[in-house]
Amino acid sequence: MSRRELDAAGITDPGLRADYQCCRRLNARHGRTYFLATRLLPLERRSAVHALYGFARWADDIVDDLDRRLTPAERDRMLRRLEGDLARGLRTGGGDEPVVRAVADTAERYAIDPTLFADFLASMRSDLSVTDYPTYADLRAYMHGSAAVIGLQMLPVLGTVVPREEAAPHAAALGVAFQLTNFLRDVGEDLDRGRVYLPADLLTAHGVDRPLLEWSRRTGRHDPRVRAAFMAAEALTRRVYREAEPGIAMLDPRVRPCIRTAYVLYGGILDAIARHDYRVLHSRAVVSRGRRAVTAAAGVAQVLGARCRGRLAGASVRPAAGVGREAEAFGGGSAGRE
């Protein structure tokens, strides 16, 4: 399947194909929900999404260093090397790392704003020293680089039926919604790494602080104040999903099933958290295989319907650069951690 994706995208250089395949493997291994949704995209756009995910995953793994073998200073040096490698790659199309070569090629093909990558790496670097966020406004500033820019990077790849700037706020909100979902799901694991991503003002409003979270994590005991805070975090996240949802209809009809599937599956994580009584400090909430399969099947049906409607009537889509012949049927010739 990866060969078909690369062929459809017009990626012919053997070395570059290997770079994109590396990104695809990262997506398949680490981003199960994201990878499942990506398979609903038109073939010619999947490789670009894998490249964007692969680069983000590579940087995130440097910061998290799950084996804890590296000091913060060593991780900072690695991140700065990656930043320099990307800057050169965006200028020249090369790069030392496969993920850099692939994402630089994607950025050129789709004319992705380089400042989005700079903002992303700035937020990644802050993770090396910042361990909590006093207010939701502080967290949103961090999430601009760590999540919103991912949605904005995706937008040129996905294509829109409205001016891109109209869809951009919704794409950014979707990236934030996904990350807030991850923050709530992974609050225990993040606490083990010394980080609390839920904003302190939200926690304090319910009588929760870091020591209480650490006590609950350590003892396995559940506190009603923690439950109330996590319920508030869920409600906050669902509000951001509602901000994002109108943007799905602004996308190229052929990519809407992919984004809708990701939207539903990530929302399903919140449902799972609620069903488990918000005990995310003690266990990881996941969407069942059955629900994932049903949602994916619905996405496939939507894909087939969009293709059929496109053949019969066409649509006026603002095309992304280099999307291939299939995009012409629509009037010529976008979506961290999971």
XYZ file of C-alpha atoms in Angstrom:
338
model
C 0.000 0.000 0.000
C 2.818 2.462 0.763
C 4.140 1.995 -2.802
C 0.733 2.917 -4.226
C 0.612 5.994 -2.000
C 4.034 7.125 -3.165
C 3.226 6.444 -6.812
C -0.016 8.409 -6.538
C 1.838 11.328 -4.931
C 4.395 11.389 -7.759
C 7.309 10.628 -5.424
C 9.743 8.721 -7.631
C 13.227 9.217 -6.155
C 14.200 5.947 -4.393
C 15.873 7.695 -1.465
C 12.956 10.039 -0.908
C 10.511 7.132 -1.139
C 12.448 5.400 1.645
C 12.249 8.584 3.741
C 8.478 8.734 3.346
C 8.191 5.033 4.175
C 10.082 5.704 7.404
C 7.479 8.342 8.308
C 4.653 5.992 7.447
C 6.080 3.345 9.794
C 6.255 5.903 12.612
C 2.617 6.791 12.019
C 1.519 3.153 11.936
C 3.481 2.291 15.089
C 2.649 5.254 17.313
C -0.465 6.979 15.979
C -3.052 4.211 15.855
C -6.128 6.449 15.749
C -4.425 8.927 13.452
C -3.100 6.226 11.125
C -6.496 4.560 10.854
C -8.103 7.857 9.844
C -5.297 8.654 7.401
C -6.092 5.505 5.426
C -9.385 7.139 4.443
C -7.573 9.929 2.581
C -7.104 9.925 -1.189
C -3.966 7.924 -1.986
C -1.973 10.880 -3.288
C -2.262 12.831 -0.031
C -1.410 10.155 2.496
C 2.371 10.358 2.166
C 2.344 14.070 3.002
C 0.326 13.400 6.150
C 2.741 10.628 7.140
C 5.645 13.052 6.679
C 4.053 15.697 8.888
C 3.233 13.128 11.561
C 6.647 11.472 11.349
C 8.520 14.714 11.876
C 6.306 15.720 14.808
C 6.696 12.275 16.360
C 10.481 12.368 15.963
C 10.730 15.705 17.767
C 8.301 14.615 20.476
C 10.306 11.461 21.160
C 13.473 13.526 21.597
C 11.714 15.672 24.191
C 10.065 12.807 26.076
C 13.060 10.383 25.950
C 10.937 7.587 27.373
C 14.003 5.527 28.334
C 15.314 8.511 30.323
C 18.833 7.988 29.093
C 19.464 11.615 28.140
C 19.835 14.717 30.275
C 17.742 17.799 29.475
C 20.877 19.444 28.071
C 21.482 16.491 25.736
C 17.874 16.549 24.574
C 18.127 20.287 23.982
C 21.195 19.757 21.801
C 19.412 17.036 19.830
C 16.383 19.262 19.337
C 18.558 22.160 18.176
C 20.344 19.857 15.726
C 16.970 18.784 14.390
C 15.904 22.417 14.102
C 19.049 23.278 12.149
C 18.635 20.215 9.956
C 15.047 21.234 9.176
C 16.019 24.835 8.417
C 18.582 23.575 5.896
C 16.115 21.034 4.519
C 13.450 23.677 3.950
C 16.013 25.760 2.041
C 17.684 23.001 0.043
C 15.343 20.012 0.103
C 17.944 17.843 1.848
C 18.481 16.888 5.464
C 20.366 14.457 7.672
C 17.284 12.635 9.005
C 14.730 10.756 6.877
C 11.864 12.586 8.616
C 13.457 15.931 7.741
C 13.936 15.053 4.088
C 10.343 13.847 3.804
C 8.770 16.797 5.604
C 10.907 19.311 3.678
C 9.681 17.753 0.450
C 6.080 17.914 1.680
C 6.486 21.543 2.740
C 7.725 22.436 -0.737
C 5.013 20.478 -2.547
C 2.206 22.074 -0.566
C 3.767 25.496 0.145
C 3.447 25.057 3.924
C 4.464 28.167 5.888
C 7.925 27.514 7.456
C 6.999 29.529 10.556
C 4.592 26.741 11.533
C 7.549 24.389 11.958
C 9.464 27.009 13.932
C 6.499 27.500 16.275
C 6.186 23.744 16.723
C 9.837 23.317 17.665
C 9.649 26.264 20.068
C 6.857 24.514 21.986
C 8.804 21.253 21.946
C 11.799 23.037 23.452
C 9.658 24.517 26.207
C 8.826 20.974 27.333
C 12.451 20.620 28.419
C 12.025 23.236 31.147
C 8.322 24.033 31.656
C 6.501 21.497 33.819
C 3.109 23.142 34.391
C 0.847 25.936 33.202
C -0.702 28.422 35.648
C -3.673 29.307 33.443
C -5.543 27.993 30.459
C -4.295 31.035 28.511
C -0.723 29.927 29.235
C -1.556 26.421 28.048
C -3.186 27.730 24.867
C -0.013 29.681 24.064
C 1.953 26.429 24.352
C -0.625 24.496 22.319
C -0.433 26.991 19.474
C 2.971 25.515 18.659
C 2.405 21.961 19.844
C -1.061 21.348 18.363
C -2.727 24.223 16.487
C 0.102 24.452 13.968
C -0.356 20.751 13.154
C -3.868 21.495 11.959
C -2.577 24.484 10.007
C 0.175 22.393 8.396
C -2.438 19.860 7.343
C -4.789 22.351 5.735
C -2.848 22.845 2.461
C -2.594 19.069 2.099
C -6.285 18.476 2.656
C -7.624 21.274 0.473
C -10.722 23.398 1.149
C -13.924 24.522 -0.572
C -13.692 27.937 1.096
C -10.800 30.397 1.319
C -8.125 28.724 3.430
C -8.076 31.536 5.998
C -11.753 30.838 6.741
C -11.039 27.204 7.550
C -7.795 27.891 9.451
C -9.271 28.696 12.917
C -11.261 25.463 12.869
C -8.236 23.423 11.759
C -6.211 24.942 14.593
C -8.990 24.203 17.081
C -9.111 20.567 15.983
C -5.405 20.177 16.680
C -5.942 21.709 20.129
C -8.946 19.470 20.831
C -6.943 16.366 19.990
C -4.097 17.449 22.240
C -6.371 18.340 25.153
C -7.832 14.842 24.804
C -4.329 13.401 25.023
C -3.514 15.557 28.054
C -6.512 14.219 29.951
C -5.987 10.614 28.844
C -2.249 10.700 29.633
C -2.314 12.785 32.813
C -0.819 9.955 34.876
C 1.989 9.195 32.435
C 2.800 12.888 32.084
C 2.894 13.210 35.869
C 5.473 10.414 35.967
C 7.603 12.585 33.639
C 7.243 15.540 35.988
C 4.701 17.422 33.863
C 1.140 18.576 34.477
C -0.518 19.855 31.325
C -3.952 20.486 32.836
C -3.922 24.199 33.754
C -3.495 25.034 37.430
C -6.431 27.453 37.466
C -8.774 24.665 36.368
C -7.377 22.255 38.954
C -7.368 24.825 41.780
C -11.020 25.662 41.139
C -11.782 22.108 42.320
C -9.261 21.978 45.176
C -6.642 19.986 43.244
C -2.906 20.592 43.122
C 0.134 18.615 42.004
C 0.713 16.906 45.405
C -2.864 15.601 45.381
C -2.427 14.252 41.852
C 0.851 12.610 42.845
C -0.777 11.068 45.938
C -3.615 9.643 43.872
C -1.213 8.324 41.250
C 1.034 6.744 43.878
C -1.679 5.163 46.025
C -4.203 4.251 43.338
C -6.911 5.996 45.352
C -9.517 8.230 43.727
C -10.455 11.603 45.210
C -13.764 13.348 44.395
C -11.924 16.641 43.905
C -9.738 15.050 41.233
C -12.809 13.581 39.562
C -14.494 16.997 39.499
C -11.383 18.608 37.989
C -11.134 15.948 35.301
C -14.823 16.367 34.503
C -14.177 20.089 34.026
C -11.223 19.293 31.767
C -13.462 17.019 29.703
C -16.092 19.766 29.379
C -13.419 22.259 28.323
C -12.123 19.839 25.687
C -15.587 19.205 24.300
C -16.068 22.969 23.879
C -12.948 23.057 21.716
C -14.285 20.143 19.643
C -17.404 22.222 19.021
C -15.207 25.089 17.838
C -13.484 22.745 15.407
C -16.469 20.839 14.018
C -17.746 23.440 11.476
C -14.378 23.272 9.716
C -14.947 19.713 8.503
C -17.568 20.876 6.006
C -15.057 23.431 4.688
C -12.681 20.714 3.506
C -12.441 18.969 0.144
C -15.342 16.474 0.188
C -12.962 13.551 -0.372
C -10.996 14.242 2.810
C -13.951 14.933 5.088
C -14.471 11.226 5.978
C -10.874 11.033 7.217
C -11.156 14.085 9.439
C -14.645 13.145 10.599
C -13.357 9.697 11.564
C -10.475 11.189 13.536
C -12.928 13.623 15.164
C -15.245 10.799 16.228
C -12.477 8.448 17.389
C -10.757 11.103 19.484
C -14.086 12.135 20.939
C -14.532 8.473 21.778
C -11.485 8.697 24.044
C -13.370 11.272 26.129
C -16.351 8.924 26.230
C -14.083 6.124 27.460
C -12.623 8.389 30.146
C -16.122 9.201 31.416
C -17.170 5.529 31.353
C -14.157 4.693 33.522
C -15.224 7.382 36.021
C -12.256 9.655 35.152
C -9.706 7.272 36.675
C -7.050 8.305 34.171
C -4.425 8.606 36.882
C -4.580 4.845 37.307
C -5.349 3.401 33.867
C -5.348 4.504 30.229
C -8.726 4.971 28.571
C -8.894 3.549 25.053
C -11.501 3.258 22.324
C -12.508 -0.379 21.875
C -11.556 -2.248 18.718
C -15.240 -2.740 17.975
C -15.983 0.963 18.028
C -12.882 1.715 16.007
C -13.985 -0.818 13.388
C -17.538 0.542 13.209
C -16.288 4.126 12.911
C -13.781 3.156 10.237
C -16.481 1.314 8.291
C -18.667 4.413 8.390
C -15.702 6.426 7.118
C -15.204 4.024 4.228
C -18.876 4.375 3.293
C -18.499 8.149 3.315
C -15.402 7.918 1.128
C -17.263 5.821 -1.437
C -20.183 8.216 -1.356
C -17.924 11.233 -1.850
C -16.208 9.558 -4.805
C -19.533 8.699 -6.393
C -20.882 12.221 -5.955
C -17.642 13.640 -7.310
C -17.890 11.542 -10.462
C -21.515 12.514 -11.007
C -21.390 16.231 -10.277
C -17.922 17.509 -9.347
C -17.343 20.265 -6.807
C -15.527 23.556 -6.577
C -12.488 22.716 -4.470
C -9.551 25.002 -3.829
C -6.819 22.501 -4.719
C -3.642 21.927 -2.811
C -0.497 22.023 -4.895
C 0.537 18.699 -6.408
C -2.518 16.679 -5.462
C -2.667 14.841 -8.809
C -5.331 14.034 -11.360
C -7.972 12.900 -8.880
C -8.278 16.437 -7.499
C -9.250 17.695 -10.950
C -12.611 15.984 -10.619
C -13.381 18.580 -7.964
C -12.625 21.640 -10.036
C -8.891 21.641 -10.552
C -5.790 21.156 -9.785
C -4.508 19.613 6.269
C -4.915 16.967 11.024
C 1.075 15.039 18.151
C 0.418 12.911 20.376
C -1.588 9.725 19.923
